[in-house]
Tab-separated table of C-alpha atoms in Angstrom:
chain	number	residue	atom	x	y	z
A	1325	MET	CA	1.640	-14.230	-5.201
A	1326	ASP	CA	-1.554	-12.217	-5.590
A	1327	GLU	CA	-3.334	-12.266	-8.933
A	1328	ALA	CA	-2.395	-9.262	-11.049
A	1329	GLY	CA	-4.911	-6.452	-10.875
A	1330	PHE	CA	-5.889	-3.101	-9.435
A	1331	SER	CA	-8.737	-1.202	-7.829
A	1332	ILE	CA	-9.470	2.511	-8.144
A	1333	ALA	CA	-11.938	4.387	-5.942
A	1334	VAL	CA	-12.639	8.093	-6.368
A	1335	ASP	CA	-14.117	10.244	-3.606
A	1336	PRO	CA	-14.951	13.526	-5.377
A	1337	VAL	CA	-16.080	15.272	-2.176
A	1338	ARG	CA	-12.649	14.851	-0.547
A	1339	ARG	CA	-10.868	15.123	-3.919
A	1340	PHE	CA	-9.293	11.773	-3.069
A	1341	VAL	CA	-8.262	8.888	-5.317
A	1342	ASP	CA	-7.531	5.557	-3.615
A	1343	ILE	CA	-5.622	3.067	-5.759
A	1344	ALA	CA	-4.428	-0.433	-4.891
A	1345	VAL	CA	-2.281	-2.498	-7.242
A	1346	ARG	CA	-1.310	-6.144	-6.893
A	1347	GLY	CA	0.672	-8.913	-8.520
A	1348	LEU	CA	3.012	-8.992	-11.479
A	1349	TRP	CA	1.933	-6.823	-14.404
A	1350	GLY	CA	2.497	-6.899	-18.120
A	1351	VAL	CA	2.115	-4.131	-20.686
A	1352	ASP	CA	-1.561	-5.043	-21.238
A	1353	MET	CA	-2.316	-4.565	-17.524
A	1354	VAL	CA	-0.656	-1.124	-17.579
A	1355	ALA	CA	-2.838	-0.138	-20.538
A	1356	ALA	CA	-6.006	-1.338	-18.755
A	1357	TYR	CA	-4.959	0.522	-15.591
A	1358	LYS	CA	-4.353	3.773	-17.495
A	1359	ASP	CA	-7.707	3.518	-19.297
A	1360	ASP	CA	-9.628	2.835	-16.077
A	1361	LEU	CA	-7.818	5.593	-14.182
A	1362	VAL	CA	-8.546	8.189	-16.879
A	1363	ALA	CA	-12.215	7.206	-16.896
A	1364	LYS	CA	-12.503	7.439	-13.110
A	1365	LEU	CA	-10.583	10.726	-12.832
A	1366	HIS	CA	-13.015	12.331	-15.264
A	1367	VAL	CA	-15.749	12.366	-12.602
A	1368	LEU	CA	-13.742	14.898	-10.562
A	1369	PRO	CA	-14.354	18.041	-12.678
A	1370	GLY	CA	-18.102	17.500	-12.394
A	1371	HIS	CA	-17.668	17.910	-8.633
A	1372	GLY	CA	-15.554	21.066	-8.796
A	1373	CYS	CA	-12.151	19.382	-8.735
A	1374	PRO	CA	-10.081	20.070	-11.848
A	1375	ILE	CA	-7.910	17.213	-13.100
A	1376	GLY	CA	-4.605	17.360	-11.244
A	1377	GLN	CA	-6.040	19.002	-8.108
A	1378	HIS	CA	-6.893	15.749	-6.338
A	1379	VAL	CA	-4.756	13.734	-3.921
A	1380	THR	CA	-3.820	10.121	-4.549
A	1381	LEU	CA	-2.981	7.207	-2.273
A	1382	LEU	CA	-1.269	4.412	-4.193
A	1383	ASP	CA	-1.183	1.197	-2.154
A	1384	ILE	CA	1.511	-1.102	-3.527
A	1385	THR	CA	1.673	-3.465	-0.525
A	1386	ALA	CA	0.453	-6.368	-2.706
A	1387	PHE	CA	2.575	-5.388	-5.723
A	1388	VAL	CA	5.812	-7.129	-6.607
A	1389	VAL	CA	8.969	-5.748	-8.181
A	1390	GLN	CA	7.951	-5.195	-11.801
A	1391	PRO	CA	9.757	-5.834	-15.104
A	1392	GLN	CA	11.659	-2.827	-16.475
A	1393	GLN	CA	9.187	-2.241	-19.294
A	1394	VAL	CA	6.258	-2.056	-16.843
A	1395	THR	CA	8.224	0.128	-14.430
A	1396	ALA	CA	9.081	2.571	-17.230
A	1397	LEU	CA	5.438	2.862	-18.300
A	1398	LEU	CA	4.248	3.449	-14.734
A	1399	ALA	CA	7.055	5.910	-13.956
A	1400	ASP	CA	5.998	8.115	-16.855
A	1401	MET	CA	2.403	8.498	-15.672
A	1402	PRO	CA	2.779	11.218	-12.978
A	1403	GLN	CA	4.364	13.563	-15.545
A	1404	GLN	CA	1.319	13.285	-17.799
A	1405	PRO	CA	-1.366	15.904	-17.076
A	1406	ALA	CA	-4.131	13.284	-17.287
A	1407	PHE	CA	-2.665	11.442	-14.277
A	1408	ALA	CA	-0.950	14.165	-12.232
A	1409	ALA	CA	-2.085	14.702	-8.633
A	1410	ARG	CA	-1.680	17.742	-6.404
A	1411	ARG	CA	-0.284	15.458	-3.702
A	1412	ALA	CA	0.473	11.723	-3.785
A	1413	ALA	CA	1.606	9.081	-1.333
A	1414	LEU	CA	2.723	5.486	-1.691
A	1415	LEU	CA	1.864	2.808	0.828
A	1416	VAL	CA	4.623	0.202	0.650
A	1417	GLU	CA	6.078	-2.470	2.941
A	1418	ALA	CA	8.647	-4.601	1.089
A	1419	PRO	CA	12.169	-3.084	1.279
A	1420	LEU	CA	13.067	-3.881	-2.360
A	1421	LEU	CA	9.776	-2.485	-3.644
A	1422	LYS	CA	10.269	0.587	-1.438
A	1423	MET	CA	13.628	1.226	-3.119
A	1424	GLN	CA	12.114	0.786	-6.588
A	1425	ALA	CA	9.193	3.058	-5.692
A	1426	LYS	CA	11.433	5.864	-4.419
A	1427	ARG	CA	13.460	5.684	-7.628
A	1428	VAL	CA	10.489	5.481	-9.985
A	1429	LEU	CA	8.144	7.936	-8.203
A	1430	PRO	CA	10.426	10.407	-6.403
A	1431	THR	CA	7.677	13.019	-5.950
A	1432	TYR	CA	5.459	10.638	-3.951
A	1433	LEU	CA	5.694	10.531	-0.169
A	1434	VAL	CA	6.570	6.956	0.822
A	1435	CYS	CA	4.670	5.692	3.889
A	1436	SER	CA	4.508	2.424	5.794
A	1437	SER	CA	1.012	2.951	7.181
A	1438	ARG	CA	-2.249	3.978	5.609
A	1439	ALA	CA	-3.004	6.280	8.549
A	1440	GLU	CA	0.213	8.262	8.007
A	1441	ALA	CA	-0.422	8.556	4.290
A	1442	LEU	CA	-4.003	9.744	4.780
A	1443	GLU	CA	-2.970	12.215	7.492
A	1444	TRP	CA	-0.601	13.922	5.067
A	1445	LEU	CA	-2.764	13.616	1.960
A	1446	LEU	CA	-5.868	15.064	3.575
A	1447	ALA	CA	-4.066	17.758	5.603
A	1448	PRO	CA	-4.553	21.354	4.518
A	1449	ASP	CA	-2.070	22.672	1.984
A	1450	GLY	CA	1.016	24.127	3.581
A	1451	VAL	CA	1.842	21.170	5.836
A	1452	PRO	CA	5.613	20.936	5.319
A	1453	ILE	CA	6.624	17.736	3.595
A	1454	ALA	CA	10.010	17.989	5.340
A	1455	ASP	CA	8.212	17.183	8.592
A	1456	LEU	CA	6.843	14.001	7.009
A	1457	ALA	CA	9.651	13.236	4.563
A	1458	ASP	CA	10.138	9.560	5.393
A	1459	HIS	CA	7.315	7.777	7.136
A	1460	SER	CA	8.701	4.547	5.707
A	1461	ALA	CA	11.559	4.168	8.199
């Protein structure tokens, strides 16, 4: 199993946030993740991108099924204005994690490849999500 952790990269020009999470998390890791994400998202307004108008790719290919307490904390984040994205996609491979992700983050497009996720995330607004509804098949 991968060591628990995360990486967050922000590309203000493309209004793009690239997140990768790995391992088994505890409540302390969720708190560190939230703090780091808030700090990194705050560079966006300085580049003309209001908070919540960015797109996010969340790569959970190295994540494992999380304890309920961790899942609940993570599931609440997209509803909070500080973390909301205009468009978000999950990159996931494991079938059990895919099921958990769809349940916990129902507004995220679930994809099996990074290329598919980026194609949708970086497409102009108006690309119908119904045409891309399940890239994870």
